[in-house]
Short mmCIF file of N, CA and C in Angstrom, two decimals:
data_model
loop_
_atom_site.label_atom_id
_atom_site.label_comp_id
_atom_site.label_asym_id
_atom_site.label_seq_id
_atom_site.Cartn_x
_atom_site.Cartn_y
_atom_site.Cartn_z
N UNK D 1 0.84 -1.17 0.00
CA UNK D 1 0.00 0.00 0.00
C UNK D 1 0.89 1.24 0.00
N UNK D 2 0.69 2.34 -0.57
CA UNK D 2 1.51 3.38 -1.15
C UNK D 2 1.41 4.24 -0.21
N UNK D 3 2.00 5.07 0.47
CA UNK D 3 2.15 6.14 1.85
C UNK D 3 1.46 7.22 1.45
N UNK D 4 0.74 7.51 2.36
CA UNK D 4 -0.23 8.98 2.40
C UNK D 4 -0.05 10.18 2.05
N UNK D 5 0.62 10.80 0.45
CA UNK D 5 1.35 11.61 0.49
C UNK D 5 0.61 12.94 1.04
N UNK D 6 -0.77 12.93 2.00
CA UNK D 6 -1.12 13.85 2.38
C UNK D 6 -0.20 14.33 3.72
N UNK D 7 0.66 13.43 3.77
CA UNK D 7 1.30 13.60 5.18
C UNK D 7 2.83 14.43 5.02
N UNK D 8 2.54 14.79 3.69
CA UNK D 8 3.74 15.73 3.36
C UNK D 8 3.61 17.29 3.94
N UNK D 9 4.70 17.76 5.03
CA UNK D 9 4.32 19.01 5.56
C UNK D 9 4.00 18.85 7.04
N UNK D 10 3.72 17.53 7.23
CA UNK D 10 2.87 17.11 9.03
C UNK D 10 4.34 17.38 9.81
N UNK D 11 4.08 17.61 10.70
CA UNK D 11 5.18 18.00 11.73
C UNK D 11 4.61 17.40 13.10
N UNK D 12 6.08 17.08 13.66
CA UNK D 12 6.27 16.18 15.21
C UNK D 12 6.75 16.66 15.93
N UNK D 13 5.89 17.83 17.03
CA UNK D 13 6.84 18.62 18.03
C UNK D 13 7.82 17.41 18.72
N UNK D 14 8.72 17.70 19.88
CA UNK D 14 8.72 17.08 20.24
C UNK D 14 8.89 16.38 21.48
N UNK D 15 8.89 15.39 22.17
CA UNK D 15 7.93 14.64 23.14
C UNK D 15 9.01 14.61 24.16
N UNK D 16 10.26 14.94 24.03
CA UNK D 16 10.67 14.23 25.55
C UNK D 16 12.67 15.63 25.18
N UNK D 17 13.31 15.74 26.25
CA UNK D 17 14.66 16.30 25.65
C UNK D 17 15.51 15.53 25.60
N UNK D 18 16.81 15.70 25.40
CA UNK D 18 17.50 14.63 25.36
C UNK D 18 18.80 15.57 26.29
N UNK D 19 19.13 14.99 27.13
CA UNK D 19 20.89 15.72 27.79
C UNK D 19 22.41 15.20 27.22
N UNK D 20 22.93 15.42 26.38
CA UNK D 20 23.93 15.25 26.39
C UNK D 20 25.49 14.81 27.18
N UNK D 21 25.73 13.74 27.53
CA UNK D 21 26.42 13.54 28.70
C UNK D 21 27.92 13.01 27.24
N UNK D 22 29.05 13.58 28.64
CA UNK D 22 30.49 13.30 27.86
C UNK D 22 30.72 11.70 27.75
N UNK D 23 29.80 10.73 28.74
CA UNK D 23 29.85 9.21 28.49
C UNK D 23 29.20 8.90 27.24
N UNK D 24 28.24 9.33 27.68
CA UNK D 24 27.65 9.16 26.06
C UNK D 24 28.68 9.34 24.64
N UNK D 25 29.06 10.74 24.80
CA UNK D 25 29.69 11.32 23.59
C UNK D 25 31.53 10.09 23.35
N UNK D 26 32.11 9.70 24.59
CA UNK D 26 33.11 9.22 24.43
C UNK D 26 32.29 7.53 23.73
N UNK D 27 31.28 7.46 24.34
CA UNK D 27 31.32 5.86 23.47
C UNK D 27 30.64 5.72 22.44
N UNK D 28 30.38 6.79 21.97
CA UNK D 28 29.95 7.09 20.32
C UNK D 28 31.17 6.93 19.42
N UNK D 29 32.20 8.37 20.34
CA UNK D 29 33.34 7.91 19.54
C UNK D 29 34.23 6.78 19.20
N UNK D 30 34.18 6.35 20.60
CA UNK D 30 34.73 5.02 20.76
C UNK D 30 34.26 3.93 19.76
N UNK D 31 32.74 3.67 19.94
CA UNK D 31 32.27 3.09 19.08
C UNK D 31 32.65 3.44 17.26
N UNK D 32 32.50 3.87 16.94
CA UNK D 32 32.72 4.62 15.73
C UNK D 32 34.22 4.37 15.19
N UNK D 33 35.38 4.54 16.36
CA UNK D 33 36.43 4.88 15.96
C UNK D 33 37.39 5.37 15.92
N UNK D 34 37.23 6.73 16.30
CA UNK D 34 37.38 7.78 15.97
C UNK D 34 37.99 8.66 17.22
N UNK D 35 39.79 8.44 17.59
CA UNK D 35 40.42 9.02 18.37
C UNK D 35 40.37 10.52 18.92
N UNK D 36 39.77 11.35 18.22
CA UNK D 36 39.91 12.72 18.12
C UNK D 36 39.68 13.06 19.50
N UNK D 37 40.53 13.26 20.36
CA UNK D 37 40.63 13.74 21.41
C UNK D 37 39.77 14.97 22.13
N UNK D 38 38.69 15.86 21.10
CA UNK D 38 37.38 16.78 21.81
C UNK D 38 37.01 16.02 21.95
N UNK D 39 36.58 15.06 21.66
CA UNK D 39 35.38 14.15 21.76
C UNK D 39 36.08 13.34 23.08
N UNK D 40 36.67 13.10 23.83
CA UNK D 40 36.60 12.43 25.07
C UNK D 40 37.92 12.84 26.38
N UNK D 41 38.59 14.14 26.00
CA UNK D 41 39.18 14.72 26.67
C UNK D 41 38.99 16.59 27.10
N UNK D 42 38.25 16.73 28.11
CA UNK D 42 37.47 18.05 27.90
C UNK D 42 38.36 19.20 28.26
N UNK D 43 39.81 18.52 28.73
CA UNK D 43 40.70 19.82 28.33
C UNK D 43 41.08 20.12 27.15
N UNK D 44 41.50 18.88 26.38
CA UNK D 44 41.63 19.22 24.79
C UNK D 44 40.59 20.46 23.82
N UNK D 45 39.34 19.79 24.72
CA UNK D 45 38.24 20.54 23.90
C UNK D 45 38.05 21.87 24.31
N UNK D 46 38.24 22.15 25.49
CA UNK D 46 38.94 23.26 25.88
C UNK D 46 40.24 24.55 25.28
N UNK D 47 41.04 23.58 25.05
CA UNK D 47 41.77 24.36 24.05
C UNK D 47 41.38 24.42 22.83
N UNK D 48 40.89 23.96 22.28
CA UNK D 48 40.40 24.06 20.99
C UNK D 48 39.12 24.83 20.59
N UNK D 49 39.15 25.71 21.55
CA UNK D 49 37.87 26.24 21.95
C UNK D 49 36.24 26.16 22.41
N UNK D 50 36.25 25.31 22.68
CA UNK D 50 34.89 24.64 23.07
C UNK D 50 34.42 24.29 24.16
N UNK D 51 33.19 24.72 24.83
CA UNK D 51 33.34 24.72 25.91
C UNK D 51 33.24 23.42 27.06
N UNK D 52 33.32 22.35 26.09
CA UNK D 52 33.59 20.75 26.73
C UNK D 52 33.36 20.62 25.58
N UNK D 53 33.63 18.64 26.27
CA UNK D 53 33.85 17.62 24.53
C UNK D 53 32.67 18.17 23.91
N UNK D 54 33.12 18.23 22.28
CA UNK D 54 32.09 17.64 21.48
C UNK D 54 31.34 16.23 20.95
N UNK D 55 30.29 16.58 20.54
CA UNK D 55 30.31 15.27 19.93
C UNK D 55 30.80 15.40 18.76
N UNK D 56 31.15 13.55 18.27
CA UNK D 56 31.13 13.49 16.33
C UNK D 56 30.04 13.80 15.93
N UNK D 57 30.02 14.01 14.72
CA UNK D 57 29.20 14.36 13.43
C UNK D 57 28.04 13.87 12.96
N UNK D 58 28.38 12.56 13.39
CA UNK D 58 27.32 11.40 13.30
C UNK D 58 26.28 11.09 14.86
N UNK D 59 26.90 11.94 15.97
CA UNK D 59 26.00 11.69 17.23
C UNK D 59 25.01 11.86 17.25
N UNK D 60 23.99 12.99 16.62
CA UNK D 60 22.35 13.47 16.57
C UNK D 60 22.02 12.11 16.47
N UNK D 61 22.33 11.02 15.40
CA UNK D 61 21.56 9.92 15.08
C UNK D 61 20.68 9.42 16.07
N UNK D 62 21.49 9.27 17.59
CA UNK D 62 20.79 9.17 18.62
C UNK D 62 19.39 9.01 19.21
N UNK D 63 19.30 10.87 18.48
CA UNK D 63 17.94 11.53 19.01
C UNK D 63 17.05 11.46 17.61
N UNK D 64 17.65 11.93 16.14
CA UNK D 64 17.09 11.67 15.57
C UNK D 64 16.28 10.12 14.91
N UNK D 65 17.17 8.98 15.29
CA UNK D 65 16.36 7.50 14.69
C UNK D 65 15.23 7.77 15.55
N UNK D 66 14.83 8.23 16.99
CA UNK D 66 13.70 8.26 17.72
C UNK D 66 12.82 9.34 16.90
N UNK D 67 13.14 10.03 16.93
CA UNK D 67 11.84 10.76 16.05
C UNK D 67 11.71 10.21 14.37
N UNK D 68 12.44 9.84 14.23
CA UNK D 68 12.36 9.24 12.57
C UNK D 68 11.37 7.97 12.87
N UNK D 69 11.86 7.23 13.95
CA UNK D 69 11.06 6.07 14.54
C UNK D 69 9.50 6.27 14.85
N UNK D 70 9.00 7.39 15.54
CA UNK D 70 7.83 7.88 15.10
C UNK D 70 6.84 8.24 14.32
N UNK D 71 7.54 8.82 13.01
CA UNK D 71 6.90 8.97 12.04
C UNK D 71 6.88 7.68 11.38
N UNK D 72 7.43 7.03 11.43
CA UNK D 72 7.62 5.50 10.81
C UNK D 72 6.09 4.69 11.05
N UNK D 73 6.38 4.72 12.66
CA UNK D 73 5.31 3.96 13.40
C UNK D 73 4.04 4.22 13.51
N UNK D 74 3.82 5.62 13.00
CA UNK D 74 2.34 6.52 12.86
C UNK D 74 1.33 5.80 11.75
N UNK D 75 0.18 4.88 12.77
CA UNK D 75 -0.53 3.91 11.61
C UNK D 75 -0.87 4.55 10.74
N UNK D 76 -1.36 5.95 11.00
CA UNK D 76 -2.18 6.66 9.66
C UNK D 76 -1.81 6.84 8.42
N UNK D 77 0.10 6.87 8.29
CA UNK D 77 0.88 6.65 7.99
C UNK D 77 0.65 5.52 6.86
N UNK D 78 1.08 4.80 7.28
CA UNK D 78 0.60 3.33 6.59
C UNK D 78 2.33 2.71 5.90
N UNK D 79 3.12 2.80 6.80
CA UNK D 79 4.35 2.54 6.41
C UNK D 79 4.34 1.25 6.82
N UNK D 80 4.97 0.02 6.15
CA UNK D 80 5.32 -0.90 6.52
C UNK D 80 7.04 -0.83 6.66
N UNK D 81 7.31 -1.01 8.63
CA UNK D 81 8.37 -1.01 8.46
C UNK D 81 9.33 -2.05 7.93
N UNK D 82 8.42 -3.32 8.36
CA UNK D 82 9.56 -4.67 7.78
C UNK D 82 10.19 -4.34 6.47
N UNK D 83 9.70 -3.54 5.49
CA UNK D 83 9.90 -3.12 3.89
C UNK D 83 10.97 -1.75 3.81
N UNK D 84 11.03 -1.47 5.11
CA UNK D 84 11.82 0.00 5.30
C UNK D 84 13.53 -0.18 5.09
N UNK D 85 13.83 0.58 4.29
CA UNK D 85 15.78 1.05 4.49
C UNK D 85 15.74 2.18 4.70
N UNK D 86 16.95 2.31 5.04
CA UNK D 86 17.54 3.98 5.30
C UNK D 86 18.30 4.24 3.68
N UNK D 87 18.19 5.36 3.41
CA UNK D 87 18.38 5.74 1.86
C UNK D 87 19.25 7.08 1.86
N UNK D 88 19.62 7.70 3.05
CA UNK D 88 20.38 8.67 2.98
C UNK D 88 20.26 9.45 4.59
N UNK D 89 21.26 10.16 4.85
CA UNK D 89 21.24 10.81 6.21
C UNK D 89 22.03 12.15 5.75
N UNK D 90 21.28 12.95 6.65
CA UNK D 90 22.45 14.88 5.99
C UNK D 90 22.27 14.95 7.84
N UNK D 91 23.45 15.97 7.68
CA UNK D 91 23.52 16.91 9.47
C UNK D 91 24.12 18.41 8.71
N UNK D 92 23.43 19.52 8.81
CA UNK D 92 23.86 20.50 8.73
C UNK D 92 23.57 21.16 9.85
N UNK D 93 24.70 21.12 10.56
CA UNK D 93 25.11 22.21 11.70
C UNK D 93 25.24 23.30 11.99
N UNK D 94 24.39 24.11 12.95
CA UNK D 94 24.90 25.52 13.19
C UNK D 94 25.50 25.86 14.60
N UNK D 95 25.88 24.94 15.24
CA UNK D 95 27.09 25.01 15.67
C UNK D 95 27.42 23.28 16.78
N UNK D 96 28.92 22.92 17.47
CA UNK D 96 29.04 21.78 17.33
C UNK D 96 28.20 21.32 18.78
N UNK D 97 27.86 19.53 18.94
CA UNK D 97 27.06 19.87 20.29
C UNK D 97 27.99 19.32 20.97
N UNK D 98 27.98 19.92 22.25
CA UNK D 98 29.07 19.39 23.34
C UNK D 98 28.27 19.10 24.43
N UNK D 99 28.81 18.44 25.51
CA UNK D 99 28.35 17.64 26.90
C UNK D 99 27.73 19.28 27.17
N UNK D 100 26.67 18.58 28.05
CA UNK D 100 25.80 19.75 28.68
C UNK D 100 24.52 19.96 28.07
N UNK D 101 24.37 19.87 26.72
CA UNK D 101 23.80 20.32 26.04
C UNK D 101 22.83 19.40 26.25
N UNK D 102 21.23 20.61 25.65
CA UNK D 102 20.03 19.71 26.14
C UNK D 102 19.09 19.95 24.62
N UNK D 103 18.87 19.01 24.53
CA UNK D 103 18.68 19.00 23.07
C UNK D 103 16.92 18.99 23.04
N UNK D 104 16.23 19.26 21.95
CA UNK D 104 14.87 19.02 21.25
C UNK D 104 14.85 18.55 19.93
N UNK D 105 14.18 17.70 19.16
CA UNK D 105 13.76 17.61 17.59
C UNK D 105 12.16 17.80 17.34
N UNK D 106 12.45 18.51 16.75
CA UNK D 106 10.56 18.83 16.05
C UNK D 106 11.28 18.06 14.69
N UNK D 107 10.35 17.56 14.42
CA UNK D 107 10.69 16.85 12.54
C UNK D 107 9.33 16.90 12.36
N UNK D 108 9.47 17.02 10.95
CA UNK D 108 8.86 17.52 9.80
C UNK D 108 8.82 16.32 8.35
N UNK D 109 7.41 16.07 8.12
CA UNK D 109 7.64 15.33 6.42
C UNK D 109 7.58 15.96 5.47
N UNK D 110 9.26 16.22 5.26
CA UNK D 110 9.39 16.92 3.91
C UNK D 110 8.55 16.61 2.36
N UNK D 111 9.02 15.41 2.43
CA UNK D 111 7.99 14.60 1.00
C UNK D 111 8.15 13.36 1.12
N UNK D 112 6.88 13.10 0.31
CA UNK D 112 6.64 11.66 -0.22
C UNK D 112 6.74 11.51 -1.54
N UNK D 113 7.17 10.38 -1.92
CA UNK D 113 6.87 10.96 -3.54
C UNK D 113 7.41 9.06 -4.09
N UNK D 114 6.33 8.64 -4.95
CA UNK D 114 7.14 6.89 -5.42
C UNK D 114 7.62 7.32 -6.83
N UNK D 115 8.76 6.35 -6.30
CA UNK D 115 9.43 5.63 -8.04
C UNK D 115 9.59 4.68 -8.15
N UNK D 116 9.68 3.99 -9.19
CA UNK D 116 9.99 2.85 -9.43
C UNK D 116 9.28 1.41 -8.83
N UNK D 117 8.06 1.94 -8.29
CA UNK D 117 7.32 0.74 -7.43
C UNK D 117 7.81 0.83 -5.88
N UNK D 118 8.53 1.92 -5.66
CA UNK D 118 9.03 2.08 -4.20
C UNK D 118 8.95 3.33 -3.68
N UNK D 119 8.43 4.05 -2.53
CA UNK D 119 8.31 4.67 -1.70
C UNK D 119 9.27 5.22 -1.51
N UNK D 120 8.99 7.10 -0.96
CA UNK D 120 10.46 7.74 -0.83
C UNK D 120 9.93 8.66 0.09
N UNK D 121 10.38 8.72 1.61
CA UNK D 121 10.17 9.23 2.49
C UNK D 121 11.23 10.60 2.52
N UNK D 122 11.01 11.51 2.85
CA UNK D 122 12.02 12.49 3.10
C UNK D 122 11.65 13.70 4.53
N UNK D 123 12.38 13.13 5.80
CA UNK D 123 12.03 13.56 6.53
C UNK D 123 12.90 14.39 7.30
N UNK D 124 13.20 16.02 7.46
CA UNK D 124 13.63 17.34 8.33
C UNK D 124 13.50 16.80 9.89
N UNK D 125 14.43 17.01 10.74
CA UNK D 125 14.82 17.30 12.21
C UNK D 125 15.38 18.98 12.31
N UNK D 126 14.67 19.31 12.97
CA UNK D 126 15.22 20.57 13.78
C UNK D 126 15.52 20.38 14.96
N UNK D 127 16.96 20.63 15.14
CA UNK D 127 17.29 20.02 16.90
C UNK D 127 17.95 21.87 17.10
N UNK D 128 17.31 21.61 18.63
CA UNK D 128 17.49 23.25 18.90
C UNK D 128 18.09 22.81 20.80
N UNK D 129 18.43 23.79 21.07
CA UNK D 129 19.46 23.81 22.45
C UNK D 129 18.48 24.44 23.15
N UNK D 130 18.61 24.30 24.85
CA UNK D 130 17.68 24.37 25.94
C UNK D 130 16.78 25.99 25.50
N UNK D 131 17.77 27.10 25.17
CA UNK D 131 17.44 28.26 24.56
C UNK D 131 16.56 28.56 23.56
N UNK D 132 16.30 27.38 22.44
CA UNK D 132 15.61 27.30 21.60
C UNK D 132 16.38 27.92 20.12
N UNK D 133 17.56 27.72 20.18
CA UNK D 133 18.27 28.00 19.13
C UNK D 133 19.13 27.26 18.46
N UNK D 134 18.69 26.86 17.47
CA UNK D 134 18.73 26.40 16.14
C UNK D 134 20.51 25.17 16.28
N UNK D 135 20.78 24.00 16.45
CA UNK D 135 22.35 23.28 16.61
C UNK D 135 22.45 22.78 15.31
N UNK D 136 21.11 22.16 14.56
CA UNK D 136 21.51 21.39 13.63
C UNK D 136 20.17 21.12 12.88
N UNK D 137 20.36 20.46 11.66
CA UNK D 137 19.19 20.64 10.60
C UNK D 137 19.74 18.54 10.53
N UNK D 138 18.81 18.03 10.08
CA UNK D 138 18.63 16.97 9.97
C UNK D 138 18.18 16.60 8.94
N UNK D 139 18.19 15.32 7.94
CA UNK D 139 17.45 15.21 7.04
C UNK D 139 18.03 13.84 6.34
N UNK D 140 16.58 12.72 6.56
CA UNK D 140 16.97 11.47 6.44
C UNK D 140 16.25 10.68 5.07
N UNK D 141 16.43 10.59 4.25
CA UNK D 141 15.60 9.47 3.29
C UNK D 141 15.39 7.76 3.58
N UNK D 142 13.98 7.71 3.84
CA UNK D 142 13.58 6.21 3.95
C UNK D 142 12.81 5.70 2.52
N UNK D 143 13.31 4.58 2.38
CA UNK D 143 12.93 3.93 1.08
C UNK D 143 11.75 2.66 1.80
N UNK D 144 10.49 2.30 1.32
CA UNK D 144 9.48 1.57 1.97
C UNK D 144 9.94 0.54 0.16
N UNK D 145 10.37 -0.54 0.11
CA UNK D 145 10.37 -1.56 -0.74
C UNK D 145 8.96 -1.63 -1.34
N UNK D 146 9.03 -1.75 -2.44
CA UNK D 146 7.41 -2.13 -3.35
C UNK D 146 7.14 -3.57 -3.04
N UNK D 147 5.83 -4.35 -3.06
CA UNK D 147 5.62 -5.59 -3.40
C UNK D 147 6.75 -6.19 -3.75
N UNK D 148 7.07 -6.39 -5.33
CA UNK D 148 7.93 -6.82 -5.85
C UNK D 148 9.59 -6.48 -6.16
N UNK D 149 9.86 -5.62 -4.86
CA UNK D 149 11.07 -5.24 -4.77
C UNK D 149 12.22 -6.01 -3.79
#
């Protein structure tokens, strides 16, 4: 069954914050890889100007698969997730997030739109800081498999 493209434009305040802790942020990196010393030494990040670790680049994922996970799960929706991939991920940042930080996502369904016998989700995160100002722009493509895909 083909997704509701009336649901293009619906928006998901959102439901809960998220706190940023430097454990968190070190076993992202850890996980990942990725030695870079802001990310799990907060004097480093300190000198480097910041006012504790940052996170990597890839950390929002976190907060955003939960709200992506929502719109997913919204029956009205009519997504079948068993049929679901991930088809693309963007982070455009307006500035980096570091421990402390208390995060929000409102997301947004950018579009719907099929090709090829398959479904094309395109869904906006706005993650904003305790202040309500603007850290990062989000933006994920889910592919829903056709019948015969």
């Amino acid at each position: 069954m083909p997704l509701d493209p009336s649901f293009t434009g619906r928006t998901y305040p959102p439901d809960s914050t998220y706190e940023v802790g430097r454990e968190k942020i070190r076993e992202f990196a850890l996980a990942i890889g990725d030695a870079n010393p802001v990310y799990t030494d907060p004097e480093a990040a300190r000198a480097a100007g910041y006012p504790d670790v940052i996170a990597p680049p890839t950390f929002l994922t976190v907060i955003n698969l939960d709200a992506i996970n929502a719109i997913a799960e919204d029956p009205e929706l009519g997504l079948d997730y068993s049929r679901m991939v991930h088809g693309a991920q963007s982070f455009t940042y307006a500035r980096p997030v570091h421990a402390g930080d208390v995060l929000r996502i409102t997301t947004t369904v950018e579009d719907i739109m099929a090709r090829a016998g398959n479904d094309f989700l395109t869904v906006r995160g706005e993650i904003v800081d305790a202040d309500g100002r603007l850290v990062c722009t989000t933006r994920a493509q889910l592919v829903v498999r056709g019948e015969g895909a």
